[in-house]
């Protein structure tokens, strides 16, 4: 039996040399170690070995098994390495990596995110509303009379159903107050608004607004001024000059437009309009009150301020962009400057 084991070992050592594939290696394994393999068959003969020889033959048996298992492991590793080498043949790992272009936010998104972050710090939460609206949320509840020019078909996109594309994000003021559970209400509503307009460098049919609304028991004009001054100083720097110019909006009283002083190199400084704002008109609270079953927005108990910013305008000022259309043309030469 010892001879038989020795010849199995030397056969295996010779045979392994010509094994050059995974399938022939598997055949090799089955030939020696398989259920009906040579070594297995020989091992079965241990039963008949005389007691005094068992130790020696057992040792030899183990030695041969270990040798063959070792041969298989080594060959497996060699075959794997050959496979890997083939896969990377022709690739030079010392070459520098190809650079991946890195994405960045659109300049409008960047400005919108900054605006939202800044107001978030003051406790304003984000509110949303649909872009396809009804006349109630866009005009009636906002104290805008039937004959107001903004309601004109020339200025607003109407659907046959009577619905419309919201002309401002002030619609979200109404929706928020209609659904509010408690006071205070302190929200910002970023989103798109739409107006029929001739498209040129400063006019577009769709633009990005950010609405703000704060309603509580006692809100003053000082709160409005403080909030917006903080906001514009955060965005454009502490030295930015602002002016609150009396204006008219149907849904605020008093109302203001906010102008910012712009210093352009080579030109004399000028004021440019960047936002509308005011104290919520009691007529708006009256409209909300009429829709609700409680007195949460009873006009003689609450007060508030609202504002609306044009995000496009803010981004144009910040980067000195002369033409609104650049934002929507998707020209990478333009966009890459903000990456
Ligand atoms: N909705 C107004 C506009 O689009 C802006 C505004 C919002 C004014 C809130 C006052 C209060 O022009």
CSV table of C-alpha atoms and ligand atoms in Angstrom, one decimal:
chain,number,residue,atom,x,y,z
A,1,UNK,CA,0.0,0.0,0.0
A,2,UNK,CA,2.9,2.3,0.7
A,3,UNK,CA,4.1,1.7,-2.8
A,4,UNK,CA,0.7,2.5,-4.2
A,5,UNK,CA,0.6,5.8,-2.2
A,6,UNK,CA,4.1,6.7,-3.4
A,7,UNK,CA,3.1,6.1,-7.0
A,8,UNK,CA,-0.1,8.2,-6.5
A,9,UNK,CA,2.1,11.0,-5.2
A,10,UNK,CA,4.6,10.9,-8.0
A,11,UNK,CA,1.9,10.5,-10.7
A,12,UNK,CA,0.1,13.6,-9.3
A,13,UNK,CA,3.3,15.6,-9.2
A,14,UNK,CA,4.0,14.7,-12.8
A,15,UNK,CA,0.4,15.3,-13.9
A,16,UNK,CA,-0.1,18.7,-12.4
A,17,UNK,CA,2.6,20.1,-14.7
A,18,UNK,CA,0.3,19.8,-17.7
A,19,UNK,CA,-2.8,21.2,-16.1
A,20,UNK,CA,-3.5,24.5,-17.8
A,21,UNK,CA,-7.2,25.2,-17.3
A,22,UNK,CA,-9.8,25.3,-14.6
A,23,UNK,CA,-11.6,22.3,-16.2
A,24,UNK,CA,-8.6,20.1,-16.4
A,25,UNK,CA,-7.7,21.0,-12.8
A,26,UNK,CA,-11.1,19.9,-11.8
A,27,UNK,CA,-10.6,16.6,-13.6
A,28,UNK,CA,-7.3,16.2,-11.8
A,29,UNK,CA,-9.0,16.8,-8.5
A,30,UNK,CA,-11.7,14.2,-9.2
A,31,UNK,CA,-9.2,11.7,-10.5
A,32,UNK,CA,-7.3,11.7,-7.2
A,33,UNK,CA,-9.6,13.0,-4.5
A,34,UNK,CA,-13.0,12.4,-5.9
A,35,UNK,CA,-15.4,9.8,-4.3
A,36,UNK,CA,-14.1,7.2,-6.7
A,37,UNK,CA,-10.6,8.8,-7.0
A,38,UNK,CA,-7.4,6.9,-6.6
A,39,UNK,CA,-6.5,8.2,-3.2
A,40,UNK,CA,-10.0,7.6,-1.9
A,41,UNK,CA,-10.0,4.1,-3.2
A,42,UNK,CA,-6.6,3.4,-1.6
A,43,UNK,CA,-7.7,4.9,1.7
A,44,UNK,CA,-10.6,2.5,1.8
A,45,UNK,CA,-7.9,-0.3,2.0
A,46,UNK,CA,-6.8,1.0,5.5
A,47,UNK,CA,-9.5,-1.3,6.9
A,48,UNK,CA,-7.4,-4.3,6.0
A,49,UNK,CA,-4.0,-3.0,7.1
A,50,UNK,CA,-2.4,-4.8,10.0
A,51,UNK,CA,-2.6,-2.9,13.2
A,52,UNK,CA,1.1,-2.4,13.6
A,53,UNK,CA,1.4,-0.8,10.1
A,54,UNK,CA,-1.6,1.5,10.5
A,55,UNK,CA,0.4,4.4,11.9
A,56,UNK,CA,3.0,4.5,9.2
A,57,UNK,CA,0.5,4.0,6.3
A,58,UNK,CA,-1.9,6.5,7.9
A,59,UNK,CA,0.9,9.1,8.0
A,60,UNK,CA,1.8,8.4,4.4
A,61,UNK,CA,-1.8,8.7,3.4
A,62,UNK,CA,-2.2,12.1,5.0
A,63,UNK,CA,1.1,13.3,3.5
A,64,UNK,CA,-0.1,12.3,0.0
A,65,UNK,CA,-3.5,14.0,0.5
A,66,UNK,CA,-1.8,17.2,1.8
A,67,UNK,CA,0.5,17.2,-1.1
A,68,UNK,CA,-2.2,16.8,-3.7
A,69,UNK,CA,-4.5,19.4,-2.0
A,70,UNK,CA,-1.5,21.7,-2.0
A,71,UNK,CA,-0.9,21.2,-5.7
A,72,UNK,CA,-4.5,22.0,-6.4
A,73,UNK,CA,-4.4,25.2,-4.3
A,74,UNK,CA,-1.2,26.4,-5.9
A,75,UNK,CA,-2.4,25.7,-9.4
A,76,UNK,CA,-5.8,27.4,-8.7
A,77,UNK,CA,-3.9,30.5,-7.5
A,78,UNK,CA,-1.7,30.4,-10.6
A,79,UNK,CA,-4.7,30.1,-13.0
A,80,UNK,CA,-6.4,33.0,-11.2
A,81,UNK,CA,-3.4,35.2,-11.5
A,82,UNK,CA,-3.1,34.3,-15.2
A,83,UNK,CA,-6.7,35.4,-15.7
A,84,UNK,CA,-6.2,38.7,-13.9
A,85,UNK,CA,-3.1,39.4,-15.9
A,86,UNK,CA,-5.0,38.7,-19.2
A,87,UNK,CA,-7.8,41.1,-18.1
A,88,UNK,CA,-5.4,44.0,-17.5
A,89,UNK,CA,-3.1,43.3,-20.4
A,90,UNK,CA,-2.5,46.4,-22.4
A,91,UNK,CA,-3.5,48.7,-19.5
A,92,UNK,CA,-0.8,50.9,-18.1
A,93,UNK,CA,-1.6,51.4,-14.4
A,94,UNK,CA,1.0,54.1,-14.0
A,95,UNK,CA,-0.9,56.5,-16.3
A,96,UNK,CA,-2.6,59.4,-14.5
A,97,UNK,CA,-6.3,58.9,-13.9
A,98,UNK,CA,-8.7,60.5,-16.3
A,99,UNK,CA,-10.3,63.5,-14.6
A,100,UNK,CA,-14.1,63.2,-14.1
A,101,UNK,CA,-16.0,66.4,-14.8
A,102,UNK,CA,-17.5,67.6,-11.5
A,103,UNK,CA,-21.1,68.9,-11.5
A,104,UNK,CA,-22.3,72.0,-9.7
A,105,UNK,CA,-25.6,73.7,-9.0
A,106,UNK,CA,-27.2,76.0,-11.6
A,107,UNK,CA,-26.5,79.7,-10.6
A,108,UNK,CA,-30.3,80.1,-9.9
A,109,UNK,CA,-30.3,77.0,-7.7
A,110,UNK,CA,-27.2,78.3,-5.9
A,111,UNK,CA,-28.9,81.6,-5.1
A,112,UNK,CA,-32.2,80.0,-4.2
A,113,UNK,CA,-30.4,77.6,-1.8
A,114,UNK,CA,-28.5,80.5,-0.2
A,115,UNK,CA,-31.8,82.5,0.2
A,116,UNK,CA,-33.6,79.5,1.7
A,117,UNK,CA,-30.7,78.8,4.1
A,118,UNK,CA,-30.6,82.4,5.3
A,119,UNK,CA,-34.3,82.6,6.0
A,120,UNK,CA,-34.2,79.1,7.6
A,121,UNK,CA,-31.9,80.5,10.2
A,122,UNK,CA,-34.5,83.0,11.1
A,123,UNK,CA,-37.1,80.3,11.7
A,124,UNK,CA,-38.9,80.2,8.3
A,125,UNK,CA,-40.0,76.8,7.2
A,126,UNK,CA,-40.5,75.8,3.6
A,127,UNK,CA,-44.1,75.7,2.2
A,128,UNK,CA,-45.2,74.6,-1.2
A,129,UNK,CA,-48.2,75.1,-3.5
A,130,UNK,CA,-49.1,74.0,-7.1
A,131,UNK,CA,-48.0,75.9,-10.2
A,132,UNK,CA,-51.4,75.4,-11.8
A,133,UNK,CA,-53.7,77.4,-9.7
A,134,UNK,CA,-57.3,78.7,-9.4
A,135,UNK,CA,-58.3,82.3,-9.4
A,136,UNK,CA,-59.2,82.2,-5.7
A,137,UNK,CA,-55.7,81.4,-4.6
A,138,UNK,CA,-54.0,83.6,-7.1
A,139,UNK,CA,-56.2,86.7,-7.0
A,140,UNK,CA,-59.5,86.7,-5.1
A,141,UNK,CA,-58.2,85.7,-1.7
A,142,UNK,CA,-55.3,88.1,-2.2
A,143,UNK,CA,-57.8,91.0,-2.5
A,144,UNK,CA,-57.2,91.5,-6.2
A,145,UNK,CA,-60.3,92.8,-7.9
A,146,UNK,CA,-61.8,91.4,-11.1
A,147,UNK,CA,-60.6,94.3,-13.2
A,148,UNK,CA,-57.0,94.3,-11.9
A,149,UNK,CA,-54.6,94.3,-14.8
A,150,UNK,CA,-52.7,91.2,-13.5
A,151,UNK,CA,-55.9,89.2,-14.1
A,152,UNK,CA,-55.9,90.2,-17.8
A,153,UNK,CA,-55.6,87.4,-20.4
A,154,UNK,CA,-52.8,89.4,-21.8
A,155,UNK,CA,-50.7,89.0,-18.6
A,156,UNK,CA,-51.8,85.6,-17.3
A,157,UNK,CA,-51.7,82.2,-18.9
A,158,UNK,CA,-55.2,80.7,-18.5
A,159,UNK,CA,-56.4,77.2,-19.2
A,160,UNK,CA,-59.7,76.5,-20.8
A,161,UNK,CA,-60.8,75.1,-17.5
A,162,UNK,CA,-60.5,78.5,-15.9
A,163,UNK,CA,-57.3,77.5,-14.1
A,164,UNK,CA,-54.1,79.4,-14.6
A,165,UNK,CA,-50.4,79.3,-14.2
A,166,UNK,CA,-49.7,81.2,-11.0
A,167,UNK,CA,-48.4,84.7,-11.6
A,168,UNK,CA,-46.6,84.8,-8.3
A,169,UNK,CA,-45.8,82.6,-5.3
A,170,UNK,CA,-48.2,84.7,-3.1
A,171,UNK,CA,-50.7,81.8,-3.7
A,172,UNK,CA,-48.8,79.8,-1.1
A,173,UNK,CA,-49.6,82.5,1.5
A,174,UNK,CA,-53.2,81.7,1.0
A,175,UNK,CA,-52.8,77.9,0.9
A,176,UNK,CA,-50.7,78.0,4.1
A,177,UNK,CA,-53.1,80.1,6.1
A,178,UNK,CA,-56.0,78.0,4.9
A,179,UNK,CA,-54.4,74.9,6.3
A,180,UNK,CA,-52.5,76.3,9.3
A,181,UNK,CA,-53.1,74.6,12.7
A,182,UNK,CA,-51.6,77.2,15.0
A,183,UNK,CA,-49.9,80.6,15.1
A,184,UNK,CA,-47.3,81.8,14.4
A,185,UNK,CA,-47.1,81.1,10.7
A,186,UNK,CA,-43.6,81.6,9.4
A,187,UNK,CA,-43.0,80.2,6.0
A,188,UNK,CA,-41.0,80.7,2.8
A,189,UNK,CA,-42.2,79.4,-0.5
A,190,UNK,CA,-39.6,79.1,-3.3
A,191,UNK,CA,-40.9,78.3,-6.7
A,192,UNK,CA,-41.7,79.2,-10.3
A,193,UNK,CA,-44.2,81.9,-11.4
A,194,UNK,CA,-45.4,82.6,-14.9
A,195,UNK,CA,-46.4,85.8,-16.8
A,196,UNK,CA,-47.2,86.5,-20.4
A,197,UNK,CA,-44.4,88.8,-21.4
A,198,UNK,CA,-42.3,89.6,-24.4
A,199,UNK,CA,-39.0,87.8,-23.8
A,200,UNK,CA,-36.0,90.1,-23.6
A,201,UNK,CA,-32.9,90.6,-21.5
A,202,UNK,CA,-34.9,91.4,-18.4
A,203,UNK,CA,-38.2,89.7,-19.0
A,204,UNK,CA,-39.2,86.1,-19.2
A,205,UNK,CA,-42.4,84.1,-19.2
A,206,UNK,CA,-41.2,82.0,-16.2
A,207,UNK,CA,-39.1,83.1,-13.3
A,208,UNK,CA,-38.2,81.9,-9.8
A,209,UNK,CA,-39.7,83.7,-6.8
A,210,UNK,CA,-39.3,83.3,-3.1
A,211,UNK,CA,-42.3,84.2,-1.0
A,212,UNK,CA,-42.2,84.9,2.7
A,213,UNK,CA,-45.0,85.2,5.2
A,214,UNK,CA,-45.0,85.8,8.9
A,215,UNK,CA,-48.3,85.9,10.8
A,216,UNK,CA,-48.7,86.2,14.6
A,217,UNK,CA,-50.6,88.2,17.1
A,218,UNK,CA,-48.4,91.2,16.9
A,219,UNK,CA,-46.2,91.7,13.9
A,220,UNK,CA,-44.9,95.1,13.1
A,221,UNK,CA,-43.3,96.9,10.2
A,222,UNK,CA,-40.1,96.9,12.2
A,223,UNK,CA,-40.1,93.1,12.1
A,224,UNK,CA,-40.5,93.2,8.3
A,225,UNK,CA,-37.7,95.7,7.9
A,226,UNK,CA,-35.4,93.9,10.3
A,227,UNK,CA,-35.9,90.6,8.6
A,228,UNK,CA,-35.4,91.8,5.1
A,229,UNK,CA,-32.4,94.0,6.0
A,230,UNK,CA,-30.8,91.0,7.7
A,231,UNK,CA,-31.6,88.9,4.6
A,232,UNK,CA,-30.1,91.3,2.0
A,233,UNK,CA,-27.0,92.0,4.2
A,234,UNK,CA,-26.4,88.3,4.5
A,235,UNK,CA,-26.7,87.8,0.7
A,236,UNK,CA,-24.9,90.9,-0.6
A,237,UNK,CA,-22.7,92.0,2.4
A,238,UNK,CA,-23.2,94.3,5.4
A,239,UNK,CA,-22.5,97.5,3.5
A,240,UNK,CA,-25.3,97.0,1.0
A,241,UNK,CA,-27.6,100.0,0.9
A,242,UNK,CA,-31.3,99.3,0.8
A,243,UNK,CA,-34.4,101.5,0.4
A,244,UNK,CA,-38.0,100.8,1.2
A,245,UNK,CA,-40.0,102.7,-1.4
A,246,UNK,CA,-43.8,103.0,-0.9
A,247,UNK,CA,-45.7,101.0,-3.5
A,248,UNK,CA,-49.0,99.3,-4.0
A,249,UNK,CA,-50.0,95.6,-3.8
A,250,UNK,CA,-53.6,94.6,-3.4
A,251,UNK,CA,-52.7,92.1,-0.6
A,252,UNK,CA,-50.5,94.3,1.6
A,253,UNK,CA,-51.0,97.6,3.3
A,254,UNK,CA,-48.8,99.5,3.6
A,255,UNK,CA,-46.7,98.1,0.7
A,256,UNK,CA,-43.2,98.7,-0.4
A,257,UNK,CA,-40.8,97.9,-3.1
A,258,UNK,CA,-37.2,97.3,-1.9
A,259,UNK,CA,-34.4,98.8,-4.0
A,260,UNK,CA,-30.8,97.9,-3.6
A,261,UNK,CA,-28.0,100.3,-4.6
A,262,UNK,CA,-25.9,98.9,-7.3
A,263,UNK,CA,-22.3,100.0,-8.0
A,264,UNK,CA,-21.1,98.9,-11.4
A,265,UNK,CA,-17.6,99.6,-12.4
A,266,UNK,CA,-17.4,102.6,-14.8
A,267,UNK,CA,-21.0,103.6,-14.2
A,268,UNK,CA,-22.6,105.8,-11.6
A,269,UNK,CA,-24.4,104.0,-8.8
A,270,UNK,CA,-28.1,103.3,-9.3
A,271,UNK,CA,-31.0,101.9,-7.4
A,272,UNK,CA,-32.6,98.7,-8.7
A,273,UNK,CA,-35.8,97.0,-7.5
A,274,UNK,CA,-35.4,93.6,-5.9
A,275,UNK,CA,-38.4,92.8,-3.9
A,276,UNK,CA,-42.0,93.6,-3.0
A,277,UNK,CA,-43.3,93.5,0.6
A,278,UNK,CA,-45.7,94.9,3.1
A,279,UNK,CA,-48.0,94.2,6.0
A,280,UNK,CA,-50.7,91.7,5.2
A,281,UNK,CA,-53.9,93.5,4.3
A,282,UNK,CA,-56.8,92.7,6.7
A,283,UNK,CA,-58.9,91.9,3.6
A,284,UNK,CA,-56.6,88.9,3.1
A,285,UNK,CA,-57.2,87.7,6.7
A,286,UNK,CA,-60.9,88.3,6.1
A,287,UNK,CA,-60.8,86.0,3.0
A,288,UNK,CA,-58.9,83.3,4.9
A,289,UNK,CA,-61.3,83.7,7.8
A,290,UNK,CA,-64.3,83.2,5.5
A,291,UNK,CA,-62.8,79.8,4.4
A,292,UNK,CA,-62.0,78.5,7.8
A,293,UNK,CA,-64.3,77.2,10.5
A,294,UNK,CA,-62.3,78.9,13.3
A,295,UNK,CA,-61.1,82.3,14.3
A,296,UNK,CA,-57.4,81.7,14.0
A,297,UNK,CA,-57.0,84.4,11.3
A,298,UNK,CA,-59.6,86.7,12.6
A,299,UNK,CA,-58.6,90.1,11.1
A,300,UNK,CA,-58.7,92.0,14.4
A,301,UNK,CA,-56.6,89.5,16.2
A,302,UNK,CA,-53.7,88.8,13.9
A,303,UNK,CA,-51.1,90.8,11.9
A,304,UNK,CA,-48.4,89.8,9.6
A,305,UNK,CA,-45.9,90.7,6.9
A,306,UNK,CA,-45.3,89.2,3.5
A,307,UNK,CA,-42.6,89.6,0.9
A,308,UNK,CA,-41.7,88.3,-2.6
A,309,UNK,CA,-38.2,88.2,-4.0
A,310,UNK,CA,-37.1,87.5,-7.6
A,311,UNK,CA,-34.3,84.9,-7.4
A,312,UNK,CA,-33.3,85.6,-11.0
A,313,UNK,CA,-32.8,89.2,-10.2
A,314,UNK,CA,-30.7,88.4,-7.1
A,315,UNK,CA,-28.4,86.1,-9.1
A,316,UNK,CA,-28.1,88.6,-11.9
A,317,UNK,CA,-27.0,91.3,-9.4
A,318,UNK,CA,-24.6,89.0,-7.6
A,319,UNK,CA,-22.8,87.8,-10.7
A,320,UNK,CA,-23.2,90.9,-12.8
A,321,UNK,CA,-25.2,88.9,-15.4
A,322,UNK,CA,-26.7,91.2,-18.0
A,323,UNK,CA,-29.2,89.0,-19.7
A,324,UNK,CA,-31.9,86.8,-18.1
A,325,UNK,CA,-32.0,84.5,-21.0
A,326,UNK,CA,-28.5,83.1,-20.2
A,327,UNK,CA,-30.1,81.2,-17.3
A,328,UNK,CA,-32.2,79.1,-19.5
A,329,UNK,CA,-30.0,78.6,-22.6
A,330,UNK,CA,-28.0,75.8,-21.0
A,331,UNK,CA,-24.8,77.0,-22.6
A,332,UNK,CA,-21.9,75.3,-20.7
A,333,UNK,CA,-19.6,78.2,-21.4
A,334,UNK,CA,-21.9,80.3,-19.2
A,335,UNK,CA,-22.8,77.6,-16.6
A,336,UNK,CA,-19.2,76.5,-16.1
A,337,UNK,CA,-18.3,79.9,-14.6
A,338,UNK,CA,-20.4,79.1,-11.6
A,339,UNK,CA,-19.1,75.6,-11.0
B,1,LIG,N1,-46.4,88.9,-5.3
B,1,LIG,C1,-45.7,90.2,-5.5
B,1,LIG,C2,-45.1,90.1,-6.9
B,1,LIG,O1,-45.1,89.0,-7.5
B,1,LIG,C3,-44.6,90.4,-4.5
B,1,LIG,C4,-45.1,90.5,-3.1
B,1,LIG,C5,-45.2,89.4,-2.3
B,1,LIG,C6,-45.5,91.8,-2.6
B,1,LIG,C7,-45.6,89.6,-1.0
B,1,LIG,C8,-45.9,91.9,-1.4
B,1,LIG,C9,-46.0,90.9,-0.5
B,1,LIG,O2,-44.8,91.1,-7.5
